[in-house]
Amino acid sequence: MDILDKYQLKDWWLTTLTKEQREQIAKDYQPLGVCNNVPFLYQDAGHTSPDEGFAKLSLIQVLSCIALTPAKTILIDKLEQEASYEYENSDKNFIDLHLTLGFLIKHHYRLRAEPYHYERAKELCLMQINIAKQAAKKFRYPKKPKELKQLYKITGKKHPYYDEPQILPSHTGYKQLIIILEKEGEIKGALKLAKQALKQGWTDDYEKRIDKLNRKIAKKLAVKAKLIR
């Protein structure tokens, strides 16, 4: 069972991509510099369970970065399809989904000159924000491998990564949607999101963003008051 079988992608892989496209992607996908006569995609993936972080979505995302056009577009479309399915799934891999949504937000926002991509970027931002609490918990307290649990029983020492709360990374959805709302003149909405992101602990310097938005609101109120007089 290779990694494509593991994530139930083999049928799609064989029927959607051409032989040349599959060969190019398999040849160029060499995680951690793995070299073998058999491409990594086709090597035995063993019987490991899905990881909390890198899983099906992350694999498709990486392959989309490796693939050449038009296979790249095919893979991104597949990634969106799988991300939407995972989003509706009750048993989500929150880190995998969080990272994928961030990637898709950036993809669509780069194409924002077209209305579809602009609106899709906003939709994806909201999807990532909707799972922010759960993703934050997974980032802050990563699942400890069973081997390290055994080590703790032996040494009694806490692990600096698994036993201590971790700093949260940047949150693309919050950051991008706040910028979008600010540009659209929805300052109060942007401020509400910035305060929410700060409260959850995401790392994007939201204090400065909140100060900036508060100044904009105060300036608007001052202008409005001046006009009323």
PDB file of C-alpha atoms in Angstrom:
ATOM      1  CA  MET A   1       0.000   0.000   0.000  1.00  0.00           C
ATOM      2  CA  ASP A   2       1.599   3.253  -1.119  1.00  0.00           C
ATOM      3  CA  ILE A   3       0.710   6.747   0.102  1.00  0.00           C
ATOM      4  CA  LEU A   4      -1.822   7.247  -2.700  1.00  0.00           C
ATOM      5  CA  ASP A   5      -3.632   4.081  -1.581  1.00  0.00           C
ATOM      6  CA  LYS A   6      -3.412   5.203   2.040  1.00  0.00           C
ATOM      7  CA  TYR A   7      -5.305   8.406   1.292  1.00  0.00           C
ATOM      8  CA  GLN A   8      -7.648   6.791  -1.263  1.00  0.00           C
ATOM      9  CA  LEU A   9      -6.274   8.844  -4.144  1.00  0.00           C
ATOM     10  CA  LYS A  10      -5.062   6.076  -6.448  1.00  0.00           C
ATOM     11  CA  ASP A  11      -8.148   5.835  -8.686  1.00  0.00           C
ATOM     12  CA  TRP A  12      -8.314   9.613  -9.065  1.00  0.00           C
ATOM     13  CA  TRP A  13      -4.563   9.743  -9.736  1.00  0.00           C
ATOM     14  CA  LEU A  14      -4.746   7.145 -12.502  1.00  0.00           C
ATOM     15  CA  THR A  15      -7.892   8.431 -14.219  1.00  0.00           C
ATOM     16  CA  THR A  16      -7.468  12.214 -13.984  1.00  0.00           C
ATOM     17  CA  LEU A  17      -3.786  12.816 -14.731  1.00  0.00           C
ATOM     18  CA  THR A  18      -1.966  11.740 -17.869  1.00  0.00           C
ATOM     19  CA  LYS A  19       0.928   9.282 -17.756  1.00  0.00           C
ATOM     20  CA  GLU A  20       3.378  12.136 -18.428  1.00  0.00           C
ATOM     21  CA  GLN A  21       1.909  14.269 -15.647  1.00  0.00           C
ATOM     22  CA  ARG A  22       2.056  11.405 -13.151  1.00  0.00           C
ATOM     23  CA  GLU A  23       5.665  10.662 -14.056  1.00  0.00           C
ATOM     24  CA  GLN A  24       6.732  14.305 -13.658  1.00  0.00           C
ATOM     25  CA  ILE A  25       5.085  14.676 -10.252  1.00  0.00           C
ATOM     26  CA  ALA A  26       6.282  11.310  -8.920  1.00  0.00           C
ATOM     27  CA  LYS A  27       9.831  12.034 -10.112  1.00  0.00           C
ATOM     28  CA  ASP A  28       9.981  15.477  -8.481  1.00  0.00           C
ATOM     29  CA  TYR A  29       8.290  14.530  -5.191  1.00  0.00           C
ATOM     30  CA  GLN A  30      11.232  13.622  -2.964  1.00  0.00           C
ATOM     31  CA  PRO A  31      10.417  14.537   0.657  1.00  0.00           C
ATOM     32  CA  LEU A  32      13.473  15.012   2.853  1.00  0.00           C
ATOM     33  CA  GLY A  33      15.700  14.219  -0.108  1.00  0.00           C
ATOM     34  CA  VAL A  34      14.626  10.571  -0.223  1.00  0.00           C
ATOM     35  CA  CYS A  35      16.321   8.851  -3.158  1.00  0.00           C
ATOM     36  CA  ASN A  36      15.234   5.443  -4.396  1.00  0.00           C
ATOM     37  CA  ASN A  37      14.696   3.615  -7.664  1.00  0.00           C
ATOM     38  CA  VAL A  38      11.000   3.577  -6.770  1.00  0.00           C
ATOM     39  CA  PRO A  39       9.431   7.074  -6.505  1.00  0.00           C
ATOM     40  CA  PHE A  40       8.386   7.935  -2.955  1.00  0.00           C
ATOM     41  CA  LEU A  41       4.721   8.141  -3.980  1.00  0.00           C
ATOM     42  CA  TYR A  42       4.802   4.460  -4.905  1.00  0.00           C
ATOM     43  CA  GLN A  43       6.809   3.160  -1.937  1.00  0.00           C
ATOM     44  CA  ASP A  44       5.150   1.162   0.834  1.00  0.00           C
ATOM     45  CA  ALA A  45       3.512   3.597   3.250  1.00  0.00           C
ATOM     46  CA  GLY A  46       3.184   0.952   5.949  1.00  0.00           C
ATOM     47  CA  HIS A  47       0.255   0.791   8.308  1.00  0.00           C
ATOM     48  CA  THR A  48       0.635   4.134  10.024  1.00  0.00           C
ATOM     49  CA  SER A  49      -2.476   6.055  11.011  1.00  0.00           C
ATOM     50  CA  PRO A  50      -3.072   9.573   9.616  1.00  0.00           C
ATOM     51  CA  ASP A  51      -0.912  12.215  11.256  1.00  0.00           C
ATOM     52  CA  GLU A  52      -2.387  15.173  13.126  1.00  0.00           C
ATOM     53  CA  GLY A  53      -0.570  17.529  10.795  1.00  0.00           C
ATOM     54  CA  PHE A  54       0.600  16.226   7.429  1.00  0.00           C
ATOM     55  CA  ALA A  55      -2.161  14.107   5.916  1.00  0.00           C
ATOM     56  CA  LYS A  56      -4.234  13.817   2.741  1.00  0.00           C
ATOM     57  CA  LEU A  57      -4.760  17.542   2.170  1.00  0.00           C
ATOM     58  CA  SER A  58      -1.125  18.396   2.803  1.00  0.00           C
ATOM     59  CA  LEU A  59      -0.020  15.718   0.344  1.00  0.00           C
ATOM     60  CA  ILE A  60      -2.237  17.088  -2.441  1.00  0.00           C
ATOM     61  CA  GLN A  61      -1.070  20.617  -1.621  1.00  0.00           C
ATOM     62  CA  VAL A  62       2.600  19.653  -1.908  1.00  0.00           C
ATOM     63  CA  LEU A  63       1.960  17.806  -5.164  1.00  0.00           C
ATOM     64  CA  SER A  64       0.168  20.864  -6.568  1.00  0.00           C
ATOM     65  CA  CYS A  65       3.281  22.941  -5.857  1.00  0.00           C
ATOM     66  CA  ILE A  66       5.463  20.396  -7.650  1.00  0.00           C
ATOM     67  CA  ALA A  67       3.179  19.842 -10.634  1.00  0.00           C
ATOM     68  CA  LEU A  68       3.547  21.743 -13.882  1.00  0.00           C
ATOM     69  CA  THR A  69       0.623  23.412 -15.635  1.00  0.00           C
ATOM     70  CA  PRO A  70      -2.023  22.138 -16.478  1.00  0.00           C
ATOM     71  CA  ALA A  71      -1.631  19.385 -13.857  1.00  0.00           C
ATOM     72  CA  LYS A  72      -1.166  22.097 -11.210  1.00  0.00           C
ATOM     73  CA  THR A  73      -4.696  23.391 -11.852  1.00  0.00           C
ATOM     74  CA  ILE A  74      -6.104  19.856 -11.692  1.00  0.00           C
ATOM     75  CA  LEU A  75      -4.449  19.271  -8.309  1.00  0.00           C
ATOM     76  CA  ILE A  76      -5.613  22.595  -6.860  1.00  0.00           C
ATOM     77  CA  ASP A  77      -9.176  21.790  -7.945  1.00  0.00           C
ATOM     78  CA  LYS A  78      -8.870  18.403  -6.237  1.00  0.00           C
ATOM     79  CA  LEU A  79      -7.467  20.093  -3.136  1.00  0.00           C
ATOM     80  CA  GLU A  80     -10.478  22.421  -2.956  1.00  0.00           C
ATOM     81  CA  GLN A  81     -12.840  19.501  -3.347  1.00  0.00           C
ATOM     82  CA  GLU A  82     -11.158  17.495  -0.584  1.00  0.00           C
ATOM     83  CA  ALA A  83     -10.888  20.542   1.702  1.00  0.00           C
ATOM     84  CA  SER A  84     -14.631  21.182   1.371  1.00  0.00           C
ATOM     85  CA  TYR A  85     -15.310  17.540   2.215  1.00  0.00           C
ATOM     86  CA  GLU A  86     -12.967  17.645   5.219  1.00  0.00           C
ATOM     87  CA  TYR A  87     -14.574  20.892   6.405  1.00  0.00           C
ATOM     88  CA  GLU A  88     -17.972  19.161   6.556  1.00  0.00           C
ATOM     89  CA  ASN A  89     -16.501  16.028   8.136  1.00  0.00           C
ATOM     90  CA  SER A  90     -17.277  15.632  11.849  1.00  0.00           C
ATOM     91  CA  ASP A  91     -13.865  14.027  12.461  1.00  0.00           C
ATOM     92  CA  LYS A  92     -11.630  16.752  11.022  1.00  0.00           C
ATOM     93  CA  ASN A  93      -7.843  16.846  10.921  1.00  0.00           C
ATOM     94  CA  PHE A  94      -7.810  20.481  12.051  1.00  0.00           C
ATOM     95  CA  ILE A  95      -4.126  21.217  11.413  1.00  0.00           C
ATOM     96  CA  ASP A  96      -4.180  19.672   7.937  1.00  0.00           C
ATOM     97  CA  LEU A  97      -7.364  21.602   7.087  1.00  0.00           C
ATOM     98  CA  HIS A  98      -6.074  24.864   8.599  1.00  0.00           C
ATOM     99  CA  LEU A  99      -2.871  24.747   6.544  1.00  0.00           C
ATOM    100  CA  THR A 100      -4.710  23.849   3.355  1.00  0.00           C
ATOM    101  CA  LEU A 101      -7.261  26.635   3.719  1.00  0.00           C
ATOM    102  CA  GLY A 102      -4.405  29.095   4.216  1.00  0.00           C
ATOM    103  CA  PHE A 103      -2.813  27.877   0.981  1.00  0.00           C
ATOM    104  CA  LEU A 104      -6.099  28.166  -0.939  1.00  0.00           C
ATOM    105  CA  ILE A 105      -6.784  31.662   0.414  1.00  0.00           C
ATOM    106  CA  LYS A 106      -3.436  32.852  -0.941  1.00  0.00           C
ATOM    107  CA  HIS A 107      -4.063  31.109  -4.263  1.00  0.00           C
ATOM    108  CA  HIS A 108      -7.415  32.820  -4.823  1.00  0.00           C
ATOM    109  CA  TYR A 109      -6.363  36.208  -3.465  1.00  0.00           C
ATOM    110  CA  ARG A 110      -3.512  36.334  -5.975  1.00  0.00           C
ATOM    111  CA  LEU A 111      -6.220  36.106  -8.659  1.00  0.00           C
ATOM    112  CA  ARG A 112      -8.513  38.651  -6.964  1.00  0.00           C
ATOM    113  CA  ALA A 113      -8.836  40.780 -10.118  1.00  0.00           C
ATOM    114  CA  GLU A 114     -11.496  38.257 -11.120  1.00  0.00           C
ATOM    115  CA  PRO A 115     -14.647  38.577  -8.942  1.00  0.00           C
ATOM    116  CA  TYR A 116     -15.013  34.810  -8.481  1.00  0.00           C
ATOM    117  CA  HIS A 117     -11.548  34.456  -6.957  1.00  0.00           C
ATOM    118  CA  TYR A 118     -12.016  37.555  -4.771  1.00  0.00           C
ATOM    119  CA  GLU A 119     -15.265  36.225  -3.297  1.00  0.00           C
ATOM    120  CA  ARG A 120     -13.857  32.707  -2.988  1.00  0.00           C
ATOM    121  CA  ALA A 121     -10.888  34.054  -1.012  1.00  0.00           C
ATOM    122  CA  LYS A 122     -13.310  35.668   1.456  1.00  0.00           C
ATOM    123  CA  GLU A 123     -15.315  32.460   1.743  1.00  0.00           C
ATOM    124  CA  LEU A 124     -12.173  30.437   2.474  1.00  0.00           C
ATOM    125  CA  CYS A 125     -11.080  33.008   5.073  1.00  0.00           C
ATOM    126  CA  LEU A 126     -14.366  32.502   6.904  1.00  0.00           C
ATOM    127  CA  MET A 127     -14.000  28.720   6.703  1.00  0.00           C
ATOM    128  CA  GLN A 128     -10.550  28.931   8.295  1.00  0.00           C
ATOM    129  CA  ILE A 129     -11.818  31.344  10.950  1.00  0.00           C
ATOM    130  CA  ASN A 130     -14.695  28.977  11.762  1.00  0.00           C
ATOM    131  CA  ILE A 131     -12.246  26.228  12.770  1.00  0.00           C
ATOM    132  CA  ALA A 132      -9.752  28.612  14.412  1.00  0.00           C
ATOM    133  CA  LYS A 133     -10.517  27.610  18.014  1.00  0.00           C
ATOM    134  CA  GLN A 134     -10.095  23.905  17.335  1.00  0.00           C
ATOM    135  CA  ALA A 135      -6.964  24.446  15.229  1.00  0.00           C
ATOM    136  CA  ALA A 136      -5.464  26.649  17.950  1.00  0.00           C
ATOM    137  CA  LYS A 137      -5.932  23.885  20.503  1.00  0.00           C
ATOM    138  CA  LYS A 138      -4.169  21.368  18.233  1.00  0.00           C
ATOM    139  CA  PHE A 139      -1.266  23.752  17.539  1.00  0.00           C
ATOM    140  CA  ARG A 140      -0.924  24.731  21.182  1.00  0.00           C
ATOM    141  CA  TYR A 141      -0.988  21.180  22.504  1.00  0.00           C
ATOM    142  CA  PRO A 142       0.390  18.782  19.838  1.00  0.00           C
ATOM    143  CA  LYS A 143      -0.421  15.110  20.251  1.00  0.00           C
ATOM    144  CA  LYS A 144       2.471  13.344  21.955  1.00  0.00           C
ATOM    145  CA  PRO A 145       3.793  10.171  20.267  1.00  0.00           C
ATOM    146  CA  LYS A 146       3.337   7.072  22.405  1.00  0.00           C
ATOM    147  CA  GLU A 147       7.123   6.501  22.497  1.00  0.00           C
ATOM    148  CA  LEU A 148       7.636   9.866  24.210  1.00  0.00           C
ATOM    149  CA  LYS A 149       4.887   9.031  26.680  1.00  0.00           C
ATOM    150  CA  GLN A 150       6.941   5.966  27.585  1.00  0.00           C
ATOM    151  CA  LEU A 151      10.043   8.134  27.955  1.00  0.00           C
ATOM    152  CA  TYR A 152       8.211  10.421  30.389  1.00  0.00           C
ATOM    153  CA  LYS A 153       7.325   7.401  32.526  1.00  0.00           C
ATOM    154  CA  ILE A 154      11.026   6.489  32.627  1.00  0.00           C
ATOM    155  CA  THR A 155      12.584   9.927  33.217  1.00  0.00           C
ATOM    156  CA  GLY A 156       9.726  11.937  34.718  1.00  0.00           C
ATOM    157  CA  LYS A 157      10.867  14.929  32.627  1.00  0.00           C
ATOM    158  CA  LYS A 158       8.430  17.016  30.627  1.00  0.00           C
ATOM    159  CA  HIS A 159       9.007  17.452  26.909  1.00  0.00           C
ATOM    160  CA  PRO A 160       9.473  21.136  25.883  1.00  0.00           C
ATOM    161  CA  TYR A 161       7.343  20.715  22.749  1.00  0.00           C
ATOM    162  CA  TYR A 162       4.617  18.278  23.753  1.00  0.00           C
ATOM    163  CA  ASP A 163       4.155  19.140  27.431  1.00  0.00           C
ATOM    164  CA  GLU A 164       4.324  22.933  27.224  1.00  0.00           C
ATOM    165  CA  PRO A 165       1.817  25.207  25.419  1.00  0.00           C
ATOM    166  CA  GLN A 166       3.219  26.260  22.030  1.00  0.00           C
ATOM    167  CA  ILE A 167       3.047  29.698  20.395  1.00  0.00           C
ATOM    168  CA  LEU A 168       0.424  29.831  17.664  1.00  0.00           C
ATOM    169  CA  PRO A 169       1.486  30.562  14.068  1.00  0.00           C
ATOM    170  CA  SER A 170       0.088  33.227  11.768  1.00  0.00           C
ATOM    171  CA  HIS A 171      -3.560  32.887  10.720  1.00  0.00           C
ATOM    172  CA  THR A 172      -4.035  33.631   7.026  1.00  0.00           C
ATOM    173  CA  GLY A 173      -7.822  33.761   7.218  1.00  0.00           C
ATOM    174  CA  TYR A 174      -7.995  36.380   9.956  1.00  0.00           C
ATOM    175  CA  LYS A 175      -5.141  38.416   8.528  1.00  0.00           C
ATOM    176  CA  GLN A 176      -6.425  38.460   4.944  1.00  0.00           C
ATOM    177  CA  LEU A 177     -10.091  39.051   5.734  1.00  0.00           C
ATOM    178  CA  ILE A 178      -9.230  41.942   8.067  1.00  0.00           C
ATOM    179  CA  ILE A 179      -7.259  43.562   5.232  1.00  0.00           C
ATOM    180  CA  ILE A 180     -10.122  42.955   2.785  1.00  0.00           C
ATOM    181  CA  LEU A 181     -12.758  44.413   5.111  1.00  0.00           C
ATOM    182  CA  GLU A 182     -10.584  47.427   5.870  1.00  0.00           C
ATOM    183  CA  LYS A 183     -10.140  48.108   2.146  1.00  0.00           C
ATOM    184  CA  GLU A 184     -13.897  47.744   1.639  1.00  0.00           C
ATOM    185  CA  GLY A 185     -14.516  50.317   4.369  1.00  0.00           C
ATOM    186  CA  GLU A 186     -15.934  47.769   6.828  1.00  0.00           C
ATOM    187  CA  ILE A 187     -13.757  49.041   9.675  1.00  0.00           C
ATOM    188  CA  LYS A 188     -15.951  47.812  12.533  1.00  0.00           C
ATOM    189  CA  GLY A 189     -16.070  44.322  11.050  1.00  0.00           C
ATOM    190  CA  ALA A 190     -12.292  44.306  10.631  1.00  0.00           C
ATOM    191  CA  LEU A 191     -11.875  45.478  14.231  1.00  0.00           C
ATOM    192  CA  LYS A 192     -14.162  42.737  15.525  1.00  0.00           C
ATOM    193  CA  LEU A 193     -12.115  40.073  13.734  1.00  0.00           C
ATOM    194  CA  ALA A 194      -8.799  41.540  14.914  1.00  0.00           C
ATOM    195  CA  LYS A 195      -9.970  41.432  18.544  1.00  0.00           C
ATOM    196  CA  GLN A 196     -11.182  37.864  18.099  1.00  0.00           C
ATOM    197  CA  ALA A 197      -7.858  36.753  16.590  1.00  0.00           C
ATOM    198  CA  LEU A 198      -5.922  38.460  19.388  1.00  0.00           C
ATOM    199  CA  LYS A 199      -8.057  36.769  22.035  1.00  0.00           C
ATOM    200  CA  GLN A 200      -7.421  33.357  20.472  1.00  0.00           C
ATOM    201  CA  GLY A 201      -3.663  34.009  20.466  1.00  0.00           C
ATOM    202  CA  TRP A 202      -2.749  33.956  16.773  1.00  0.00           C
ATOM    203  CA  THR A 203       0.618  35.529  15.938  1.00  0.00           C
ATOM    204  CA  ASP A 204       0.054  38.489  13.623  1.00  0.00           C
ATOM    205  CA  ASP A 205       0.682  41.639  15.721  1.00  0.00           C
ATOM    206  CA  TYR A 206      -3.018  42.320  16.159  1.00  0.00           C
ATOM    207  CA  GLU A 207      -2.424  44.974  18.820  1.00  0.00           C
ATOM    208  CA  LYS A 208      -1.053  47.354  16.173  1.00  0.00           C
ATOM    209  CA  ARG A 209      -3.864  46.456  13.778  1.00  0.00           C
ATOM    210  CA  ILE A 210      -6.470  47.159  16.480  1.00  0.00           C
ATOM    211  CA  ASP A 211      -4.881  50.533  17.304  1.00  0.00           C
ATOM    212  CA  LYS A 212      -4.894  51.462  13.612  1.00  0.00           C
ATOM    213  CA  LEU A 213      -8.541  50.486  13.169  1.00  0.00           C
ATOM    214  CA  ASN A 214      -9.584  52.330  16.327  1.00  0.00           C
ATOM    215  CA  ARG A 215      -7.879  55.472  15.027  1.00  0.00           C
ATOM    216  CA  LYS A 216      -9.755  55.151  11.734  1.00  0.00           C
ATOM    217  CA  ILE A 217     -13.067  54.807  13.562  1.00  0.00           C
ATOM    218  CA  ALA A 218     -12.270  57.802  15.790  1.00  0.00           C
ATOM    219  CA  LYS A 219     -11.355  59.883  12.745  1.00  0.00           C
ATOM    220  CA  LYS A 220     -14.633  58.989  11.021  1.00  0.00           C
ATOM    221  CA  LEU A 221     -16.615  59.910  14.115  1.00  0.00           C
ATOM    222  CA  ALA A 222     -14.771  63.232  14.418  1.00  0.00           C
ATOM    223  CA  VAL A 223     -15.514  64.100  10.782  1.00  0.00           C
ATOM    224  CA  LYS A 224     -19.157  63.117  11.224  1.00  0.00           C
ATOM    225  CA  ALA A 225     -19.482  65.234  14.384  1.00  0.00           C
ATOM    226  CA  LYS A 226     -17.924  68.200  12.611  1.00  0.00           C
ATOM    227  CA  LEU A 227     -20.448  67.941   9.753  1.00  0.00           C
ATOM    228  CA  ILE A 228     -23.387  67.855  12.182  1.00  0.00           C
ATOM    229  CA  ARG A 229     -22.382  71.118  13.872  1.00  0.00           C
TER     230      ARG A 229
END
